[in-house]
mmCIF file of C-alpha atoms and ligand atoms in Angstrom:
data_model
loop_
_atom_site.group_PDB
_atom_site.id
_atom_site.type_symbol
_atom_site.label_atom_id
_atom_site.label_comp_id
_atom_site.label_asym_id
_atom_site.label_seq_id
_atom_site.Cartn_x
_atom_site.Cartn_y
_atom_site.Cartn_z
ATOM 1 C CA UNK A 5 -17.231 -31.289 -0.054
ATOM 2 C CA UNK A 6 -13.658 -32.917 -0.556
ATOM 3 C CA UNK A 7 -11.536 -31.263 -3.045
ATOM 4 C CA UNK A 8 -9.518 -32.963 -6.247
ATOM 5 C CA UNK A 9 -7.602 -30.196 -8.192
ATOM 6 C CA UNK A 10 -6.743 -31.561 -11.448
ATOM 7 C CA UNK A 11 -3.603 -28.814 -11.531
ATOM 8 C CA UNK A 12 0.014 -28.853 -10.873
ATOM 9 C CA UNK A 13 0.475 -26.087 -8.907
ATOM 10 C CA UNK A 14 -2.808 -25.515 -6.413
ATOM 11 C CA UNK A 15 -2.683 -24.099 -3.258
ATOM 12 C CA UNK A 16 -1.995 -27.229 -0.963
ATOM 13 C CA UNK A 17 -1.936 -29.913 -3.074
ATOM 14 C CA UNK A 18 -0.802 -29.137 -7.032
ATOM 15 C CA UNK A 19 0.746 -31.532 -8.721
ATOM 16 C CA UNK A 20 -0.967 -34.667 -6.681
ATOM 17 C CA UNK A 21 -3.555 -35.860 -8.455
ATOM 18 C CA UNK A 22 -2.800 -33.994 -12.234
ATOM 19 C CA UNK A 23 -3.207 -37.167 -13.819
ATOM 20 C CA UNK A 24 -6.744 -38.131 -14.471
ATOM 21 C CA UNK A 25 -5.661 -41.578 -13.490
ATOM 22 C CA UNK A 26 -4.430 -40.177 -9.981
ATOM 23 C CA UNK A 27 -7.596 -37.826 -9.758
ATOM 24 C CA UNK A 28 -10.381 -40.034 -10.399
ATOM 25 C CA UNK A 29 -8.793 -42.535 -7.649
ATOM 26 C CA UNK A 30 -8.546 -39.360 -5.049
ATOM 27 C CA UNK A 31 -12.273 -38.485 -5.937
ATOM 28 C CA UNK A 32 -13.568 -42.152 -5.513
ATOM 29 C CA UNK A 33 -11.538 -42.144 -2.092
ATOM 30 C CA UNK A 34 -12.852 -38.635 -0.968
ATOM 31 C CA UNK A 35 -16.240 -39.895 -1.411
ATOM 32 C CA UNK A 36 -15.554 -43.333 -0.124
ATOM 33 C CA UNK A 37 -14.233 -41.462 3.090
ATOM 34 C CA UNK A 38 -17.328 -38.898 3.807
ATOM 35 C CA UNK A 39 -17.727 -36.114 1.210
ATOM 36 C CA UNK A 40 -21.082 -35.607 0.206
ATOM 37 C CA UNK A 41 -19.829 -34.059 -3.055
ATOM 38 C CA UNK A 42 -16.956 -33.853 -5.303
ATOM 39 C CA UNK A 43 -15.495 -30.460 -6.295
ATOM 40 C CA UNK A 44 -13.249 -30.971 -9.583
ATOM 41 C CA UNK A 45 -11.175 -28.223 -10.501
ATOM 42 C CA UNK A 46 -8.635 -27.588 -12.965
ATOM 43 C CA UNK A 47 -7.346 -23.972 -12.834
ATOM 44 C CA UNK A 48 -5.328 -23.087 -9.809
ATOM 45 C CA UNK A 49 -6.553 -19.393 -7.729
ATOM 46 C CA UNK A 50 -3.559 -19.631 -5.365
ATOM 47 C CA UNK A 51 -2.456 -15.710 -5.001
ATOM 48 C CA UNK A 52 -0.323 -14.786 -8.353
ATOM 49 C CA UNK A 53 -1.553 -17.683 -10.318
ATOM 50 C CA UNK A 54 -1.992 -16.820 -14.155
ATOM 51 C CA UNK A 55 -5.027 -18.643 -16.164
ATOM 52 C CA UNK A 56 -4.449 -21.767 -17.728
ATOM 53 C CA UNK A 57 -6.233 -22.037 -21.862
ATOM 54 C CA UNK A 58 -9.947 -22.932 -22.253
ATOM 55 C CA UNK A 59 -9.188 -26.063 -23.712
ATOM 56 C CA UNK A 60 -6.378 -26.794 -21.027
ATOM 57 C CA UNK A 61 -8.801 -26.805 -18.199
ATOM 58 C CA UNK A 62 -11.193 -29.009 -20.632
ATOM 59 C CA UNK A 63 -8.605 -31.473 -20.971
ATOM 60 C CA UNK A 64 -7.633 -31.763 -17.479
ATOM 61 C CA UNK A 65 -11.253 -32.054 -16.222
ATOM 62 C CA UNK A 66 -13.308 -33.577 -18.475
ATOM 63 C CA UNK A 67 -12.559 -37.287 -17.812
ATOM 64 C CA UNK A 68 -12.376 -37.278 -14.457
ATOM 65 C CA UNK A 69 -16.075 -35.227 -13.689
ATOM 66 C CA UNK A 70 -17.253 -37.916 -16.527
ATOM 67 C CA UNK A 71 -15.861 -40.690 -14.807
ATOM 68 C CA UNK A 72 -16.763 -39.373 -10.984
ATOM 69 C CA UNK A 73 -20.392 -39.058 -12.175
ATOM 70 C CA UNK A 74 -20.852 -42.190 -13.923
ATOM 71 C CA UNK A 75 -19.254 -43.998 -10.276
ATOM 72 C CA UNK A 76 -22.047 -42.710 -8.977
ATOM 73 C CA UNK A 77 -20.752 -39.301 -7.068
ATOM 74 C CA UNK A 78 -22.309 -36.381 -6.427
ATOM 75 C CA UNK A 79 -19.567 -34.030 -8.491
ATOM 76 C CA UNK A 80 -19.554 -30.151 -8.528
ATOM 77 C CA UNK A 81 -17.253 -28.555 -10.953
ATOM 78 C CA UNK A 82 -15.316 -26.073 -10.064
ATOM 79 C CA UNK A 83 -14.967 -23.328 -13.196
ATOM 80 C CA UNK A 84 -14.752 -19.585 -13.917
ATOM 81 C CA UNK A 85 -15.635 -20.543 -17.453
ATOM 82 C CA UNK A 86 -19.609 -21.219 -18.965
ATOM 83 C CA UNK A 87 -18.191 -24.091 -21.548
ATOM 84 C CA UNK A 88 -15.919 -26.028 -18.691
ATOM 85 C CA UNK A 89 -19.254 -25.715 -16.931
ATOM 86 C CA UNK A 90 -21.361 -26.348 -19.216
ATOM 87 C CA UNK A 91 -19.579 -29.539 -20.852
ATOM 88 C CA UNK A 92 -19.379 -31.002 -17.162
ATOM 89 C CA UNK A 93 -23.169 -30.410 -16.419
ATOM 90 C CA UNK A 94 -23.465 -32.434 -20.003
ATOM 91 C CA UNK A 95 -21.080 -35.206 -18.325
ATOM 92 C CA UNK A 96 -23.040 -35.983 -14.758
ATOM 93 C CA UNK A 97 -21.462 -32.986 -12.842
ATOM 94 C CA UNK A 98 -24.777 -31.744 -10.524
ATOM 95 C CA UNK A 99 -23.648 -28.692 -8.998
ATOM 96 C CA UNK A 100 -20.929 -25.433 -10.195
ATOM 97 C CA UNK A 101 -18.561 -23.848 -8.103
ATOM 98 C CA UNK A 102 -18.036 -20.431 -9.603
ATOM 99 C CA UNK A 103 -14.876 -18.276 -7.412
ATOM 100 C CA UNK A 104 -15.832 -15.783 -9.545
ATOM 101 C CA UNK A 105 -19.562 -15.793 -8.701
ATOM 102 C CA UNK A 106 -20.270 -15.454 -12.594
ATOM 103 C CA UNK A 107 -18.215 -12.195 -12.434
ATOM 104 C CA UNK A 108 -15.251 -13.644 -14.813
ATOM 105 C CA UNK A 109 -17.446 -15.163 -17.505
ATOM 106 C CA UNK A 110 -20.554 -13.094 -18.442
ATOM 107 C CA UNK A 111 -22.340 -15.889 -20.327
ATOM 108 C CA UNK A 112 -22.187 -18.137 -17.205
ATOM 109 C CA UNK A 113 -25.538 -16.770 -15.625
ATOM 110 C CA UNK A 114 -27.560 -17.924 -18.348
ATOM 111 C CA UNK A 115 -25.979 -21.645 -18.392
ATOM 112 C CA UNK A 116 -27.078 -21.629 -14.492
ATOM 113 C CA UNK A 117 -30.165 -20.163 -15.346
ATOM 114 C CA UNK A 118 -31.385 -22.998 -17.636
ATOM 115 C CA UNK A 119 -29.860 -25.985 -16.316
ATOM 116 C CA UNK A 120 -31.280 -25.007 -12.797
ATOM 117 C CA UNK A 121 -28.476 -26.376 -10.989
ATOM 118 C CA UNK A 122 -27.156 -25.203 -7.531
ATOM 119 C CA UNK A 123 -24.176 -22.518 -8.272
ATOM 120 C CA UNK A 124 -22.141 -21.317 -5.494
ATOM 121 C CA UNK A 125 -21.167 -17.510 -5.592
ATOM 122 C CA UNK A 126 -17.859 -16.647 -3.892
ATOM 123 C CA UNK A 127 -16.761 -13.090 -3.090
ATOM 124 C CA UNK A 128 -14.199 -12.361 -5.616
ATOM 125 C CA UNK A 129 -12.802 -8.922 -6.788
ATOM 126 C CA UNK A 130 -10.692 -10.079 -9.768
ATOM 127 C CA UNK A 131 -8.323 -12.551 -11.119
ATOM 128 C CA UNK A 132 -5.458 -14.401 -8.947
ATOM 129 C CA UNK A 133 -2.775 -12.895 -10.419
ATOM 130 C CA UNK A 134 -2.738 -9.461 -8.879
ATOM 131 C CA UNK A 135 -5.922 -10.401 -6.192
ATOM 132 C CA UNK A 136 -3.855 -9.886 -3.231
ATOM 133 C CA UNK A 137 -3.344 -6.080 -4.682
ATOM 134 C CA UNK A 138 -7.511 -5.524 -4.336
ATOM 135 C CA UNK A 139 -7.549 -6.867 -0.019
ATOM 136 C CA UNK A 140 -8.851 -3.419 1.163
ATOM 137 C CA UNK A 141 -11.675 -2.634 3.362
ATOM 138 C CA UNK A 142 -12.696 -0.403 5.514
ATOM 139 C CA UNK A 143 -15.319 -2.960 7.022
ATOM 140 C CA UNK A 144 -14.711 -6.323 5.536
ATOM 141 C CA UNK A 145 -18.288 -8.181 6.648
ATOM 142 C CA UNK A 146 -20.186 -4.821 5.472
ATOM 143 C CA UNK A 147 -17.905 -5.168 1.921
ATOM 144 C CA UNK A 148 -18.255 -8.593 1.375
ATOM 145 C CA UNK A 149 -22.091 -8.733 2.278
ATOM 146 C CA UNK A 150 -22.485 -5.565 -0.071
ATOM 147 C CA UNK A 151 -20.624 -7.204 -3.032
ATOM 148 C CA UNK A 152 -22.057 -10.447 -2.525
ATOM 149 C CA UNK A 153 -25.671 -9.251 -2.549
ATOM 150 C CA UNK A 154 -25.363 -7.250 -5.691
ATOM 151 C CA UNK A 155 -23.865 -10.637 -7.172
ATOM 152 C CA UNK A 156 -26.981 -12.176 -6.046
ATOM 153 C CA UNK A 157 -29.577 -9.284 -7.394
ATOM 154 C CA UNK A 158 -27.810 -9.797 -10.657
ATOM 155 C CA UNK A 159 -28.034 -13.243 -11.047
ATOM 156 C CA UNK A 160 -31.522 -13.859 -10.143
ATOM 157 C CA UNK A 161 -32.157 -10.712 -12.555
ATOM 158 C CA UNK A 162 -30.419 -13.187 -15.174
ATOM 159 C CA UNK A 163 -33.301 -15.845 -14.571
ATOM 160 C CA UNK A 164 -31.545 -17.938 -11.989
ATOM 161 C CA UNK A 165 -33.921 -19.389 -9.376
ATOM 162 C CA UNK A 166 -32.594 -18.031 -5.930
ATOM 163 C CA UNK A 167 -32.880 -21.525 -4.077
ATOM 164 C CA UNK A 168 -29.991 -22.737 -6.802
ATOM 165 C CA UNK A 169 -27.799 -20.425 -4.794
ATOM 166 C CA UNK A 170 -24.734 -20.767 -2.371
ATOM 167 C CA UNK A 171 -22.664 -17.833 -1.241
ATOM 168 C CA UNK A 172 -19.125 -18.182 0.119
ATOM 169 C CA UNK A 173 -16.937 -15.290 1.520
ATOM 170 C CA UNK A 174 -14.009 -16.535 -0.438
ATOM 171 C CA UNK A 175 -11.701 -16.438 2.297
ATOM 172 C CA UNK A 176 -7.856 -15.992 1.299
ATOM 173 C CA UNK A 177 -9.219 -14.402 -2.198
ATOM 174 C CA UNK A 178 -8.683 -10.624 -1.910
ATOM 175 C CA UNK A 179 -7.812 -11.249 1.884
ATOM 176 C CA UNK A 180 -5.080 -10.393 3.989
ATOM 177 C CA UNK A 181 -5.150 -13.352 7.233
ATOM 178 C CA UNK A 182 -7.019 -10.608 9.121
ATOM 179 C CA UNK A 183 -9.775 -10.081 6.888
ATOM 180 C CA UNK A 184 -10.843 -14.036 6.539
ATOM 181 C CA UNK A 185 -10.389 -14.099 10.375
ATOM 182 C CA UNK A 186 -13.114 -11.421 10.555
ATOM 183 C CA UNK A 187 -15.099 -13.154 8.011
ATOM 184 C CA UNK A 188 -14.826 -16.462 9.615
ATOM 185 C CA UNK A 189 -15.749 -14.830 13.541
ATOM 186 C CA UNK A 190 -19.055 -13.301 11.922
ATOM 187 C CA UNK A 191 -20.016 -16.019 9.154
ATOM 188 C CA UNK A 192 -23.641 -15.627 10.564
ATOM 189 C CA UNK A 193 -23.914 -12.174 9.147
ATOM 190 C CA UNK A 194 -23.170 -13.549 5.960
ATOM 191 C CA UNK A 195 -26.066 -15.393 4.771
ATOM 192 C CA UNK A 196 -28.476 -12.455 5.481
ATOM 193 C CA UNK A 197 -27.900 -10.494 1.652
ATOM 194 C CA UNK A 198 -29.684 -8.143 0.835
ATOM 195 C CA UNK A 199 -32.557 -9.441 -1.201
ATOM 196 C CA UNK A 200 -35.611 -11.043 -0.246
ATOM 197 C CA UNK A 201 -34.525 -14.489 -0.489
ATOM 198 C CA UNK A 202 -32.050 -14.394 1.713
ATOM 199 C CA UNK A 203 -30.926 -16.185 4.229
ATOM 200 C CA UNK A 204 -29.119 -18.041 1.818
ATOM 201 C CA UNK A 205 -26.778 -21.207 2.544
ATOM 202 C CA UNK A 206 -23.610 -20.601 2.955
ATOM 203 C CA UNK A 207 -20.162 -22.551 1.773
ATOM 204 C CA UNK A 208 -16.724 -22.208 3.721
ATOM 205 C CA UNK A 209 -13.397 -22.882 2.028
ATOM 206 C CA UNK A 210 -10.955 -22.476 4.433
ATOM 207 C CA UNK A 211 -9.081 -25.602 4.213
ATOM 208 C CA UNK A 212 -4.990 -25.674 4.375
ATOM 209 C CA UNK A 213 -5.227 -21.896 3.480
ATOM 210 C CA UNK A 214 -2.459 -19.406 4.498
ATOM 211 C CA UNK A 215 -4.275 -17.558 6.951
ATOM 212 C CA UNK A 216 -4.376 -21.054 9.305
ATOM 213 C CA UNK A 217 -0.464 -21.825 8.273
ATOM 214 C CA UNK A 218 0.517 -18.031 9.128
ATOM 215 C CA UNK A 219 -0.956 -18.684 12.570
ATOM 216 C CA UNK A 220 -0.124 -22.264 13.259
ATOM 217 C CA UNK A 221 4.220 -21.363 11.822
ATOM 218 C CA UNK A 222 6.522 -20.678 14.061
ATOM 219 C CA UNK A 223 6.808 -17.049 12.814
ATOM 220 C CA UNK A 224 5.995 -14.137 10.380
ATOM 221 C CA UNK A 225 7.839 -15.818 7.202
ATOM 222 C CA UNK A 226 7.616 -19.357 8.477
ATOM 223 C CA UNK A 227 3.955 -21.073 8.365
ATOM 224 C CA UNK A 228 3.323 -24.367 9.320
ATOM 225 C CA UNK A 229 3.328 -26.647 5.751
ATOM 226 C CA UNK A 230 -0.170 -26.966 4.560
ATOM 227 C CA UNK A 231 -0.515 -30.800 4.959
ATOM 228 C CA UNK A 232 0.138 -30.215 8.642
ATOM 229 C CA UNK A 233 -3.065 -28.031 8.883
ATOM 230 C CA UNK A 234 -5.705 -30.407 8.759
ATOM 231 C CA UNK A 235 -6.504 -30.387 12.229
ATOM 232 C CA UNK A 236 -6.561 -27.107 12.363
ATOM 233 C CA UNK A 237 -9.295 -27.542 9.499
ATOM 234 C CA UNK A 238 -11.233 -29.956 11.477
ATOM 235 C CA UNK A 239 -11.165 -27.329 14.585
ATOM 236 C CA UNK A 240 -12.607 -24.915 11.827
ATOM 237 C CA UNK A 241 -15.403 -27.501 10.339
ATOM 238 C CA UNK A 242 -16.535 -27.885 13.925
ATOM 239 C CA UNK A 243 -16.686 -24.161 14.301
ATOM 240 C CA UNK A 244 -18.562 -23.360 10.800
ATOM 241 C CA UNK A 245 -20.810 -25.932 11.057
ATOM 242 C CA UNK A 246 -22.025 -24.781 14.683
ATOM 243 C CA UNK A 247 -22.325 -21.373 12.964
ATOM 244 C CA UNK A 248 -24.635 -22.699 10.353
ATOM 245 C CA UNK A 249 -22.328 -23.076 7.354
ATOM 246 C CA UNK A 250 -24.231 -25.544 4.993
ATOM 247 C CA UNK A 251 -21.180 -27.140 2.876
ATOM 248 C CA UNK A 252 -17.070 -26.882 4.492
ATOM 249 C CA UNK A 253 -14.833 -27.360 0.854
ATOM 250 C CA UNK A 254 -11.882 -29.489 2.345
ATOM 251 C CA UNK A 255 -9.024 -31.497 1.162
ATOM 252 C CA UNK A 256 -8.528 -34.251 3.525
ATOM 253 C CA UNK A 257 -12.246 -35.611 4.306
ATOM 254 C CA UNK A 258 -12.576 -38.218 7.340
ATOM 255 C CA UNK A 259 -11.579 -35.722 9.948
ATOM 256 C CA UNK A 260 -13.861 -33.159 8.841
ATOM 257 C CA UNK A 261 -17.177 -35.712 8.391
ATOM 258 C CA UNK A 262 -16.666 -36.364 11.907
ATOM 259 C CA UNK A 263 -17.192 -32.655 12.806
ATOM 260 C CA UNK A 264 -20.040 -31.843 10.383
ATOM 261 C CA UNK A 265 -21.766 -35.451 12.223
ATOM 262 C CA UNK A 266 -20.852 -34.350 15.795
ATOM 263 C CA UNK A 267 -22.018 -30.432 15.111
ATOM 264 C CA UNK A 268 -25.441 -31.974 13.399
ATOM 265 C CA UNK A 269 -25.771 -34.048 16.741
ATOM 266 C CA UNK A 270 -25.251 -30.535 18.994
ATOM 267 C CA UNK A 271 -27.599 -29.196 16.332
ATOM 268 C CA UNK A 272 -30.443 -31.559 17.075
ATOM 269 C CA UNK A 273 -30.325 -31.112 20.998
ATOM 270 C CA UNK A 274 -30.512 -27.267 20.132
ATOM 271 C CA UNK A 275 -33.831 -27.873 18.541
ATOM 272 C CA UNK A 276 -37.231 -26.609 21.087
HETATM 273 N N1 PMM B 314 -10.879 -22.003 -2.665
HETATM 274 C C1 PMM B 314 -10.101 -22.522 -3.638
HETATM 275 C C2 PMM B 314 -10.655 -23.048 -4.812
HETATM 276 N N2 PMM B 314 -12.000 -23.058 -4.978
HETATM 277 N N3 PMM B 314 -14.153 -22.574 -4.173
HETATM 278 C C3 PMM B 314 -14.941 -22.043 -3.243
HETATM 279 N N4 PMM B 314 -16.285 -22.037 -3.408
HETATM 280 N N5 PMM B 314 -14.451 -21.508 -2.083
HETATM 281 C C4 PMM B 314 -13.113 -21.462 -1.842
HETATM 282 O O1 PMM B 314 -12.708 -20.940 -0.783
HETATM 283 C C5 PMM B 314 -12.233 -22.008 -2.830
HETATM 284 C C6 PMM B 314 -12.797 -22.553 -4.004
HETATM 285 C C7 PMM B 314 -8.614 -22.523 -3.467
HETATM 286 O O2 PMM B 314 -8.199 -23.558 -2.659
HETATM 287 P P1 PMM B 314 -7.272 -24.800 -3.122
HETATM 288 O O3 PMM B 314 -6.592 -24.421 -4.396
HETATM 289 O O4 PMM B 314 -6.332 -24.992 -1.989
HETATM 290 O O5 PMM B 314 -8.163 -25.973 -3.272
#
């Protein structure tokens, strides 16, 4: 999944593609380069972000999931909010990409529910702006697992089919660096929810996040600048993708193709 926020100000790369012009172009060369799917999004989550108007996030998505589906790409939309959603489902978009795993808009379940697309379910304990404030656990996998499967009960108790849905640990949302380390070392553990349809497939976003530039600077206060951590996000595809991850959300996509291909290969030999 290669990554075009429509925003000025995302983690990694705000202000890039904030034109639709510019975005549509990145999409088209994402998907021209390896990603399997799109993910549009037009409201940044990077720690202290405040929300951006309805109508705001409309405007800066709209035409480029319209024009992304009509070229032909497979485009997921990523939204906390059931009309974003719901208007890019009406424009082509085939999948939605919910950080708040339906949490920050309570209509949302229902939208997923009838238009029976796949909807990924991150971990998320509340909105960007004071997120950072909620990153305490005791046991992080046992926390995240918990929260994750009573996300799950309550959206299949809304209607939605469970094989429409993804879950995602939501690494740097709600996470100190030590916590998405954890999450990362024992993303096995974190398809197997609580419910009976579980194992369910499982989405990794760890791409150019602060927890790889706090390791990779040269000290405490001095990570290494996010476009010099794609590597470092390839080592990671490799990794998630031997440890069954089904989708890796990533910014820069030829590097990372490579790994999902060569860990498929591994995959195969694995087989009895
Ligand atoms: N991370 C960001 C945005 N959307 N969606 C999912 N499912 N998982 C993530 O980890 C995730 C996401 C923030 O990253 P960016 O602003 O650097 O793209």
């Amino acid at each position: 999944m290669g990554v075009v926020n429509v925003t000025p100000d995302s983690f990694s790369d705000g202000g890039k593609w904030f034109g639709p012009d510019e975005a549509i172009a990145h999409g088209l060369e994402l998907a021209a380069s390896g990603a399997d799917i799109v993910d549009v999004g037009g409201e940044s989550t990077r720690p202290g972000a405040l929300r951006i108007s309805e109508d705001e996030e409309l405007r800066r998505v709209g035409p480029v999931v319209a024009a992304l589906a009509q070229a032909g790409v497979i485009v997921s939309i990523d939204t906390m909010r059931v009309r974003v959603a719901e208007q890019a489902i009406g424009t082509g978009a085939r999948l939605v990409n919910d950080v708040s795993g339906g949490l920050a808009d309570p209509a949302m379940a229902g939208l997923i529910a009838a238009a029976q697309v796949p909807y990924v379910v991150m971990h998320w304990r509340g909105q960007s702006v004071d997120m950072q404030d909620k990153a305490v656990y005791a046991d992080v996998v046992k926390e995240v697992t918990a929260e994750l499967s009573q996300r799950v009960r309550a959206l299949t108790d809304a209607g939605i089919d469970p094989a429409q849905l993804i879950v995602d640990p939501g690494l740097g949302f709600a996470k100190l660096p030590a916590h998405s380390w954890t999450l990362l070392a024992r993303l096995r553990e974190l398809s197997c929810l609580d419910h009976p349809a579980a194992p369910f497939p499982v989405l990794v976003g760890a791409s150019r996040k602060g927890f790889i530039a706090r390791l990779l600077g040269t000290g405490q206060d001095t990570p290494r600048p996010f476009a010099e951590c794609d590597d470092a996000t390839v080592a990671l595809t490799a990794y998630a993708a031997m440890a069954g991850a089904w989708c890796v959300r990533v910014h820069s996509v030829p590097g990372n193709a490579d790994a999902v291909r060569i860990a498929a290969r591994l995959g195969e030999e694995r087989q009895p």
